[in-house]
Every structure is written in structure tokens, then in C-alpha cells.
Coordinates of C-alpha atoms in Angstrom, one line a residue:
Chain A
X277 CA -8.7 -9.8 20.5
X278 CA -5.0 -8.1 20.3
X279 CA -4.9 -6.4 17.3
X280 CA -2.8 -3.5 18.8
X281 CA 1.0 -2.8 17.5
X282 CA 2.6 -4.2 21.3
X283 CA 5.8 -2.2 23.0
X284 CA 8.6 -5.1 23.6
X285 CA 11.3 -3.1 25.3
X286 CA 13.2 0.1 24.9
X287 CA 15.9 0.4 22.3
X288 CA 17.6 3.7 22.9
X289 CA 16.5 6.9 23.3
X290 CA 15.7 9.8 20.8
X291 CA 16.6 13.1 22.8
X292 CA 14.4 12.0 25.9
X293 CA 12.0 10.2 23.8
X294 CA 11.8 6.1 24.4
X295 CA 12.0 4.0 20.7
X296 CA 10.8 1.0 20.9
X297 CA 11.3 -2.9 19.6
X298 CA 7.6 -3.0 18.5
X299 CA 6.1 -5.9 16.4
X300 CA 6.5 -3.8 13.2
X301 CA 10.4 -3.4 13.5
X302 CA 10.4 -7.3 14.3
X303 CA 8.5 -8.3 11.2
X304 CA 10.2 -5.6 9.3
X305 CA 13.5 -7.1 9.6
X306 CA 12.6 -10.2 9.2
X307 CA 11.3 -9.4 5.9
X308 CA 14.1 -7.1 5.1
X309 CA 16.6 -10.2 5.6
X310 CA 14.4 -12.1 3.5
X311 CA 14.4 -10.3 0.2
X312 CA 18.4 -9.5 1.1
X313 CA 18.9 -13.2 1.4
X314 CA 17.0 -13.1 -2.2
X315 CA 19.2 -10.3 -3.6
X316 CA 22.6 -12.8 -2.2
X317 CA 21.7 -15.7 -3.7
X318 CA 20.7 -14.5 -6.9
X319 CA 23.9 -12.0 -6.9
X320 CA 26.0 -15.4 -6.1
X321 CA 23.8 -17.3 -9.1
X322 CA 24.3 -14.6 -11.4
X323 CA 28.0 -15.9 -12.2
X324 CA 26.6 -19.0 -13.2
X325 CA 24.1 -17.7 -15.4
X326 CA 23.5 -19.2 -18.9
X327 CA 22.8 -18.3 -22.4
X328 CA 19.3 -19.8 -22.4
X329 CA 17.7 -19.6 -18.9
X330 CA 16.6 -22.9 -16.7
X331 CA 15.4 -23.6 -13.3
X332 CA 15.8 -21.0 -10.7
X333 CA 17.8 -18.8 -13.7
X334 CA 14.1 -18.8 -15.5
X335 CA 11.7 -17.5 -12.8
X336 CA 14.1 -14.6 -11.5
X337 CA 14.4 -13.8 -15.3
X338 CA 11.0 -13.9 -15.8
X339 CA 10.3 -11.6 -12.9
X340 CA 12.4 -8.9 -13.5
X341 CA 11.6 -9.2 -17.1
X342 CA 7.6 -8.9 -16.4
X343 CA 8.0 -6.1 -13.9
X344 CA 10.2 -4.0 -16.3
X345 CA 7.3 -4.4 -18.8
X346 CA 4.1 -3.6 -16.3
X347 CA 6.8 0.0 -16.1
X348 CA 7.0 0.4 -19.7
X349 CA 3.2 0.2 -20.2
X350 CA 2.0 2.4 -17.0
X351 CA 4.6 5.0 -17.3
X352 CA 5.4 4.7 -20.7
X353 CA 9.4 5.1 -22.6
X354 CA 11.7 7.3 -20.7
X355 CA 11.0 5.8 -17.4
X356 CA 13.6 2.6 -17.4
X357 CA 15.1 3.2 -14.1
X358 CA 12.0 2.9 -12.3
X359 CA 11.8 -0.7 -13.1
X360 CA 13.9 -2.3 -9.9
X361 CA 13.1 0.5 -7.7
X362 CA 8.9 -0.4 -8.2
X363 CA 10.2 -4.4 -7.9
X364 CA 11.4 -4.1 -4.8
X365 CA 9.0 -1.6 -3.1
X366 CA 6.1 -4.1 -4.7
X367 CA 8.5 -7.2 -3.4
X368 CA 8.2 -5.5 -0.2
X369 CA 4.7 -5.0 0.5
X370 CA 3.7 -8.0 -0.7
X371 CA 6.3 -10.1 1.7
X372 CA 4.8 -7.5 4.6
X373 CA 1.2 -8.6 3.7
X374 CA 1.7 -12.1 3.3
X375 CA 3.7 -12.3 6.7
X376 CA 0.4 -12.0 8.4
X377 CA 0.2 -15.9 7.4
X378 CA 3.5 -16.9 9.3
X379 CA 2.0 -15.4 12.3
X380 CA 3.7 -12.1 12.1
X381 CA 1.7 -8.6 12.9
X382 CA 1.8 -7.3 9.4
X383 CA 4.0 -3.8 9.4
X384 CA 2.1 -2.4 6.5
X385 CA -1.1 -2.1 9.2
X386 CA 0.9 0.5 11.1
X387 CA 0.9 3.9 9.8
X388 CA 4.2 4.7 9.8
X389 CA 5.7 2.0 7.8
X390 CA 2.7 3.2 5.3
X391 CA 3.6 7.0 5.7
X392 CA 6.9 6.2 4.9
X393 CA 6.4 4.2 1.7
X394 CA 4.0 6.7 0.9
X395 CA 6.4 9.7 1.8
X396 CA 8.9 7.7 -0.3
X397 CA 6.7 8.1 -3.6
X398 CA 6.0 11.8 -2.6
X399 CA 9.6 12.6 -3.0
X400 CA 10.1 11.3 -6.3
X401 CA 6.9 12.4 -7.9
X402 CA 8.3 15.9 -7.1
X403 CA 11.9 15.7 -7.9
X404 CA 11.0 14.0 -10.6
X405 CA 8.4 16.3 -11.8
X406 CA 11.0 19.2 -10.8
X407 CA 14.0 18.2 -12.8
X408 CA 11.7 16.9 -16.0
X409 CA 9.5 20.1 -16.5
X410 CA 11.8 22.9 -14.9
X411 CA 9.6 26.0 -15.3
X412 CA 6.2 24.0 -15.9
X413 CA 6.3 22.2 -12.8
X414 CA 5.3 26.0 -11.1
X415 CA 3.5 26.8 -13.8
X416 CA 0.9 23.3 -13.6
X417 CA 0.0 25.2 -9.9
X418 CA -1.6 28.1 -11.4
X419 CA -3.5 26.5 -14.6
X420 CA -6.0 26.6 -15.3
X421 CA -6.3 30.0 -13.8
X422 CA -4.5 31.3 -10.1
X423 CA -7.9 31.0 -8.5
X424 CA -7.2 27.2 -8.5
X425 CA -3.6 27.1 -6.3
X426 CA -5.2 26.5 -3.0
X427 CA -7.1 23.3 -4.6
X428 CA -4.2 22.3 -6.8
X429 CA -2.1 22.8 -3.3
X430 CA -4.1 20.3 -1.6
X431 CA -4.8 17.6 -4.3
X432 CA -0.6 17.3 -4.6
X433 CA -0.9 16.8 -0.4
X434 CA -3.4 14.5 -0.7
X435 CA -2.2 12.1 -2.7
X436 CA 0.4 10.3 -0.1
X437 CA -2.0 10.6 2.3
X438 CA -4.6 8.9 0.5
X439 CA -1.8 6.1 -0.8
X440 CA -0.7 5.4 2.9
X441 CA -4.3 5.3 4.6
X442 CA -5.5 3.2 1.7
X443 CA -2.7 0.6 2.4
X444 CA -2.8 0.9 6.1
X445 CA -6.9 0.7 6.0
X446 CA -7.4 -2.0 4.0
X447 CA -4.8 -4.4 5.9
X448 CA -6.1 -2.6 9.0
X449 CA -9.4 -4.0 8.4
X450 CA -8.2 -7.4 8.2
X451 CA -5.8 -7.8 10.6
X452 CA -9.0 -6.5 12.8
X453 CA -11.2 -8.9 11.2
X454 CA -9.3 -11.5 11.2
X455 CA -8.6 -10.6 15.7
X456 CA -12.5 -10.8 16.1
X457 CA -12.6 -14.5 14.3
X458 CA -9.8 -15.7 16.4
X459 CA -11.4 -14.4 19.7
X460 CA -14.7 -15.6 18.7
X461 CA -13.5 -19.2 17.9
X462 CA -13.3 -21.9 20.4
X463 CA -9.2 -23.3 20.0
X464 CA -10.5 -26.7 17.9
X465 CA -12.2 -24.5 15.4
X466 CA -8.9 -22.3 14.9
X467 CA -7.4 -24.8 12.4
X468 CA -10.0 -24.9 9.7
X469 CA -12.4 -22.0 9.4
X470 CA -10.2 -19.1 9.4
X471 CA -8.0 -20.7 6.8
X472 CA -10.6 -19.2 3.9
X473 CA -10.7 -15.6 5.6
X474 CA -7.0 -15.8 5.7
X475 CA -7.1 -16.9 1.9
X476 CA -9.0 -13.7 1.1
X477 CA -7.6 -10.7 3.4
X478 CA -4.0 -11.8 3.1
X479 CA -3.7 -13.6 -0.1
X480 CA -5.5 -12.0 -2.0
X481 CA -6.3 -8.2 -0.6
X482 CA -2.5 -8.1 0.1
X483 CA -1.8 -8.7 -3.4
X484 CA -4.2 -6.4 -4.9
X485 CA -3.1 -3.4 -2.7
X486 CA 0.7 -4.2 -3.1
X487 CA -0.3 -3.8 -7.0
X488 CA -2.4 -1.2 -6.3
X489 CA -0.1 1.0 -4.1
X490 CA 2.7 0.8 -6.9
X491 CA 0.2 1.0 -10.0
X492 CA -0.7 4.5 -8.6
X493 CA 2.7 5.6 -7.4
X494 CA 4.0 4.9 -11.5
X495 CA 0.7 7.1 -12.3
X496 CA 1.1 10.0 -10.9
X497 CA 5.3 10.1 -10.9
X498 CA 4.6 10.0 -15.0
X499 CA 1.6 12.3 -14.8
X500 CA 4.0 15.0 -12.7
X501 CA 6.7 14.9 -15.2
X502 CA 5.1 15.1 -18.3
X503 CA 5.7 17.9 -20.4
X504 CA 2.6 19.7 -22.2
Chain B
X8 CA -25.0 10.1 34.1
X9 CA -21.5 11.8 33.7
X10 CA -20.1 13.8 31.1
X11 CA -17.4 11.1 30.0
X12 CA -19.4 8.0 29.7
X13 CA -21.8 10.1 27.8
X14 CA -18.9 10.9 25.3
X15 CA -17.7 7.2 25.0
X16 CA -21.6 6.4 24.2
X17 CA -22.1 8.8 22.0
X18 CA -18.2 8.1 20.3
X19 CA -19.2 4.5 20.1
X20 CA -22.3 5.1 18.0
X21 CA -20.8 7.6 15.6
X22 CA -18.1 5.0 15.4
X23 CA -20.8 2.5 14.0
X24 CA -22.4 5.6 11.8
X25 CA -19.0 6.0 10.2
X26 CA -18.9 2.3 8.5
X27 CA -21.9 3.6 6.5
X28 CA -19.4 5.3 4.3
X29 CA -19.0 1.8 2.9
X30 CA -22.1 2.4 1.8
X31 CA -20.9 4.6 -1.6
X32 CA -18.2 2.7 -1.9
X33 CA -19.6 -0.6 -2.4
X34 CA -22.6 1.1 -5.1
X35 CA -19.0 2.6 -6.8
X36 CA -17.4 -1.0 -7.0
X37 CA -20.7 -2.4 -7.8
X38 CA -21.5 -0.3 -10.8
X39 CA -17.7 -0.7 -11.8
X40 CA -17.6 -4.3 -12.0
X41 CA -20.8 -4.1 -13.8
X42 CA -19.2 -1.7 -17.0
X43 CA -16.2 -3.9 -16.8
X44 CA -18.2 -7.0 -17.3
X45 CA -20.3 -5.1 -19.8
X46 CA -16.9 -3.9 -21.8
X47 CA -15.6 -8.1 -21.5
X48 CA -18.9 -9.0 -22.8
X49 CA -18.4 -6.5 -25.7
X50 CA -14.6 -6.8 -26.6
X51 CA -13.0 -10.5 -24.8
X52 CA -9.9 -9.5 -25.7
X53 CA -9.6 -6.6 -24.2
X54 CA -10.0 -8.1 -20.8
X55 CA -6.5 -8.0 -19.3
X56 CA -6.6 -3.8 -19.5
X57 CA -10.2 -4.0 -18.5
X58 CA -9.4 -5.6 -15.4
X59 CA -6.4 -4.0 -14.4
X60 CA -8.3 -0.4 -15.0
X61 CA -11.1 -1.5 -13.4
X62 CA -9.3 -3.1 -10.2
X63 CA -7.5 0.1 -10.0
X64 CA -10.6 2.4 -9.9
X65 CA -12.2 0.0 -7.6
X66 CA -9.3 0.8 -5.3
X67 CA -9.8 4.3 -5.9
X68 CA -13.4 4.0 -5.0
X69 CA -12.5 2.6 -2.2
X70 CA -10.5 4.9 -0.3
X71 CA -13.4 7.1 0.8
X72 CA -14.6 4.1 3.2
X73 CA -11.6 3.6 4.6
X74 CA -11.6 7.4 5.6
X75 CA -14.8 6.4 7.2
X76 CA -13.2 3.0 8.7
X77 CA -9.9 5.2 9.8
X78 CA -12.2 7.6 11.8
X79 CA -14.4 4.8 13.3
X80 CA -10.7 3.1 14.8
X81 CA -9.7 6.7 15.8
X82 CA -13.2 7.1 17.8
X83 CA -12.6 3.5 19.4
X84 CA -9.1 3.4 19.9
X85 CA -8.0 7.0 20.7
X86 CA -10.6 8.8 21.6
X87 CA -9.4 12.1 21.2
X88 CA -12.4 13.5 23.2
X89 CA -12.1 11.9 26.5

């Protein structure tokens, strides 16, 4: 039963504070190098590109062309550029969830990788919302009536707090889940039996909350800088 | 008995009571599933945008027992209390 994010050794430290090499920043990277190994070889492919997509050419094509859609019907038109930046934040948690299948710790079941997707989505729903309604952004703080600032206050800070505990939760849960089976099993049994859990906490939860963390991140960045 | 066992027993069991916020959460999904099979039954080709909606308010629904699952680790885990 190890479900606990382990210390390696000390990288360097922070102004008398010790950073570590944990098993977040291991899987991290290795994930990171993945989906830039991804962006190389399709970069290098590109030149090669034909008029009518085929192969390899076809499911990149398809992929961008899918996600740019799912943008254009959650956010609506004026909203183009968040296209790639949702791909790769969705590319990302999803590679983080399924690592738990290669035997990694996955790094979206430690809060901070979670915070910081989440903190991520904060920043744009405001600057966003900022630069698109000007004097209405202030002005949606007040309304209905000034009574309501203090709630209104709260229910903009809850929002990536709610999107990075729902993440880190619900792959929480598994990773804990998924501890308990391995602990409980005798070593013969480890091959088949868990192969099913894995099937549904990793294959398909991961999915679901990688489309659910960036379905809601779309939401509310359009609902902030909306115009009435 | 001393006072610190006494608060890991009694962090332990409110631990276990805090998994019962599952409890409205799984009566949320429940009744959501059911309207979404309900508005399939009534309009099949809607059923793409039913299911994304409904998967999405699911997860909504949701969040409120991983509060509860979120305390229950804190109470286990790191105890702020002892």
C-alpha cells in the first residue's frame, strides 16, 4: 500500500527550502518529452504534407481538426485561438492519467500539478474576461445588486479550486483504490484481476475528467467574457 | 486512555463519516442519468449533446463528494489535529 508522492533526492535549494526529484517531476517529464517528441515529428512531417491527407498525415489532421470544432461549439465564434492551447492542456492530462498504466505515479493526483493547471485557467478567464468587457467585467461583481460582492467574490475563487480538487480527487481515488487491490492481492493474482479496475479508473475516468477539466475551463473563459 | 489516541480514533471515524457525502452525489448522478436516458428515449438524435451535457453535470455533481473524500485523506494522512 504506497500510494504517497515519494522524496528521491534533493535538487537544489529554494532560499533554504530543499526541492525535490519527487515521482511527479519524474512522470512529468516523461510526459512532457513525449508530446514534444509528438510536436517534432509532426513539425518534421509537416514539409511533406500533401493535398489530400493519408496515413499518419490523416489522424494528426483529424485531431486538430476535431478539437478546433469541440472549441467552436462550447465557446462559440470569436474564440479560435483557444483551439491548440485546450489540445495541448487536454493532450496533457490525458497522457498524465493514462501514465498510471506504464507504471508511473500519475502527476495529475498531486495537488500541485492540479493547482497549477487549474491556476492556469484562472488567469485567462480573468484577462480574458478583463480585456473583452473593459468596464463590465467590474460591473458583473455588483449585479445584481452590491449586497451580492462578497458571494460573487467567492464563487470567481471557487471555481479553480473546485477544477483542481475535482481532478486531483477523482484520480486520487483511484490511484488509492487501485494501492489497496495491489496490497490485497497475492503476486499470481496481480496479472489478471486488476487489469478491469485499471480499464475503468485509468482508461476511462482519466478520459472523462481530462474532457471534463477542459469542457469547464472553455465554459466559464466564454461565460467571463461575454458582453451583455 | 490518552488524549492523542483518542483524537486519531475519533479522526478515523469522522474520516469514514465523511465518504457519506457520496451519498448525494450518487442520488445526483442517479437522477441525471435517468432524464438523460428519458430525453434519448424522447429525441435519439439528440443523444451526442445529451450525453456530453449530462456527463458534464454528472461531474459537477460530483465534486461535492470529493470535498468529502479530500477531507477523509486530510483526516488520515495529515492529521492536522495531532
Amino acid at each position: 500500500m504506497d500510494f504517497s508522492i515519494k522524496n528521491h533526492r534533493v535538487l537544489f535549494h529554494l532560499w533554504d527550502t530543499p526541492v525535490y526529484l519527487t515521482d511527479t517531476l519524474i512522470a512529468t517529464w516523461i510526459i512532457m518529452g513525449a508530446l514534444i517528441l509528438l510536436a517534432v515529428v509532426v513539425r518534421v512531417r509537416l514539409r511533406r504534407f500533401q493535398e489530400v491527407p493519408r496515413g499518419f498525415q490523416n489522424i494528426i489532421e483529424t485531431m486538430v481538426e476535431s478539437m478546433d470544432n469541440f472549441t467552436k461549439t462550447i465557446m462559440g465564434p470569436g474564440f479560435d485561438e483557444f483551439g491548440p492551447y485546450f489540445f495541448g492542456v487536454f493532450l496533457f492530462i490525458l497522457l498524465a492519467n493514462y501514465s498510471g498504466l506504464f507504471g508511473l505515479r500519475q502527476p495529475t493526483a498531486d495537488l500541485a500539478v492540479t493547482g497549477a493547471l487549474a491556476m492556469m485557467s484562472f488567469v485567462l478567464i480573468h484577462f480574458r474576461g478583463i480585456r473583452m468587457q473593459k468596464r463590465g467585467y467590474i460591473k458583473e461583481y455588483f449585479s445584481p445588486h452590491p449586497v451580492f460582492f462578497p458571494i460573487n467574490l467567492v464563487g470567481e475563487i471557487s471555481k479553480p479550486v473546485s477544477l483542481a480538487f475535482r481532478l486531483f480527487g477523482n484520480i486520487l481515488g483511484g490511484v488509492i483504490i487501485m494501492g489497496l487491490i495491489y496490497g490485497m492481492l497475492p503476486l499470481a493474482l496481480r496479472i489478471v484481476l486488476p487489469d478491469l479496475l485499471h480499464a475503468y479508473f485509468d482508461v476511462f475516468a482519466g478520459s472523462l475528467q481530462a474532457f471534463i477539466f477542459t469542457i469547464l475551463s472553455m465554459t466559464f473563459i466564454a461565460q467571463k467574457s461575454t458582453t451583455e | 486512555m490518552d488524549g492523542r489516541s483518542f483524537i486519531l480514533g475519533m479522526s478515523a471515524l469522522s474520516a469514514g463519516i465523511c465518504t457519506l457525502s457520496g451519498l448525494g452525489s450518487g442520488l445526483g448522478q442517479g437522477i441525471a442519468a435517468g432524464k438523460a436516458a428519458e430525453a434519448v428515449g424522447r429525441q435519439p438524435e439528440a443523444r451526442n449533446s445529451i450525453l456530453s451535457t449530462m456527463l458534464v453535470g454528472a461531474a459537477v455533481a460530483e465534486t461535492c463528494s470529493v470535498y468529502g473524500l479530500v477531507i477523509a485523506l486530510i483526516l488520515l494522512m495529515a492529521n492536522p489535529l495531532v
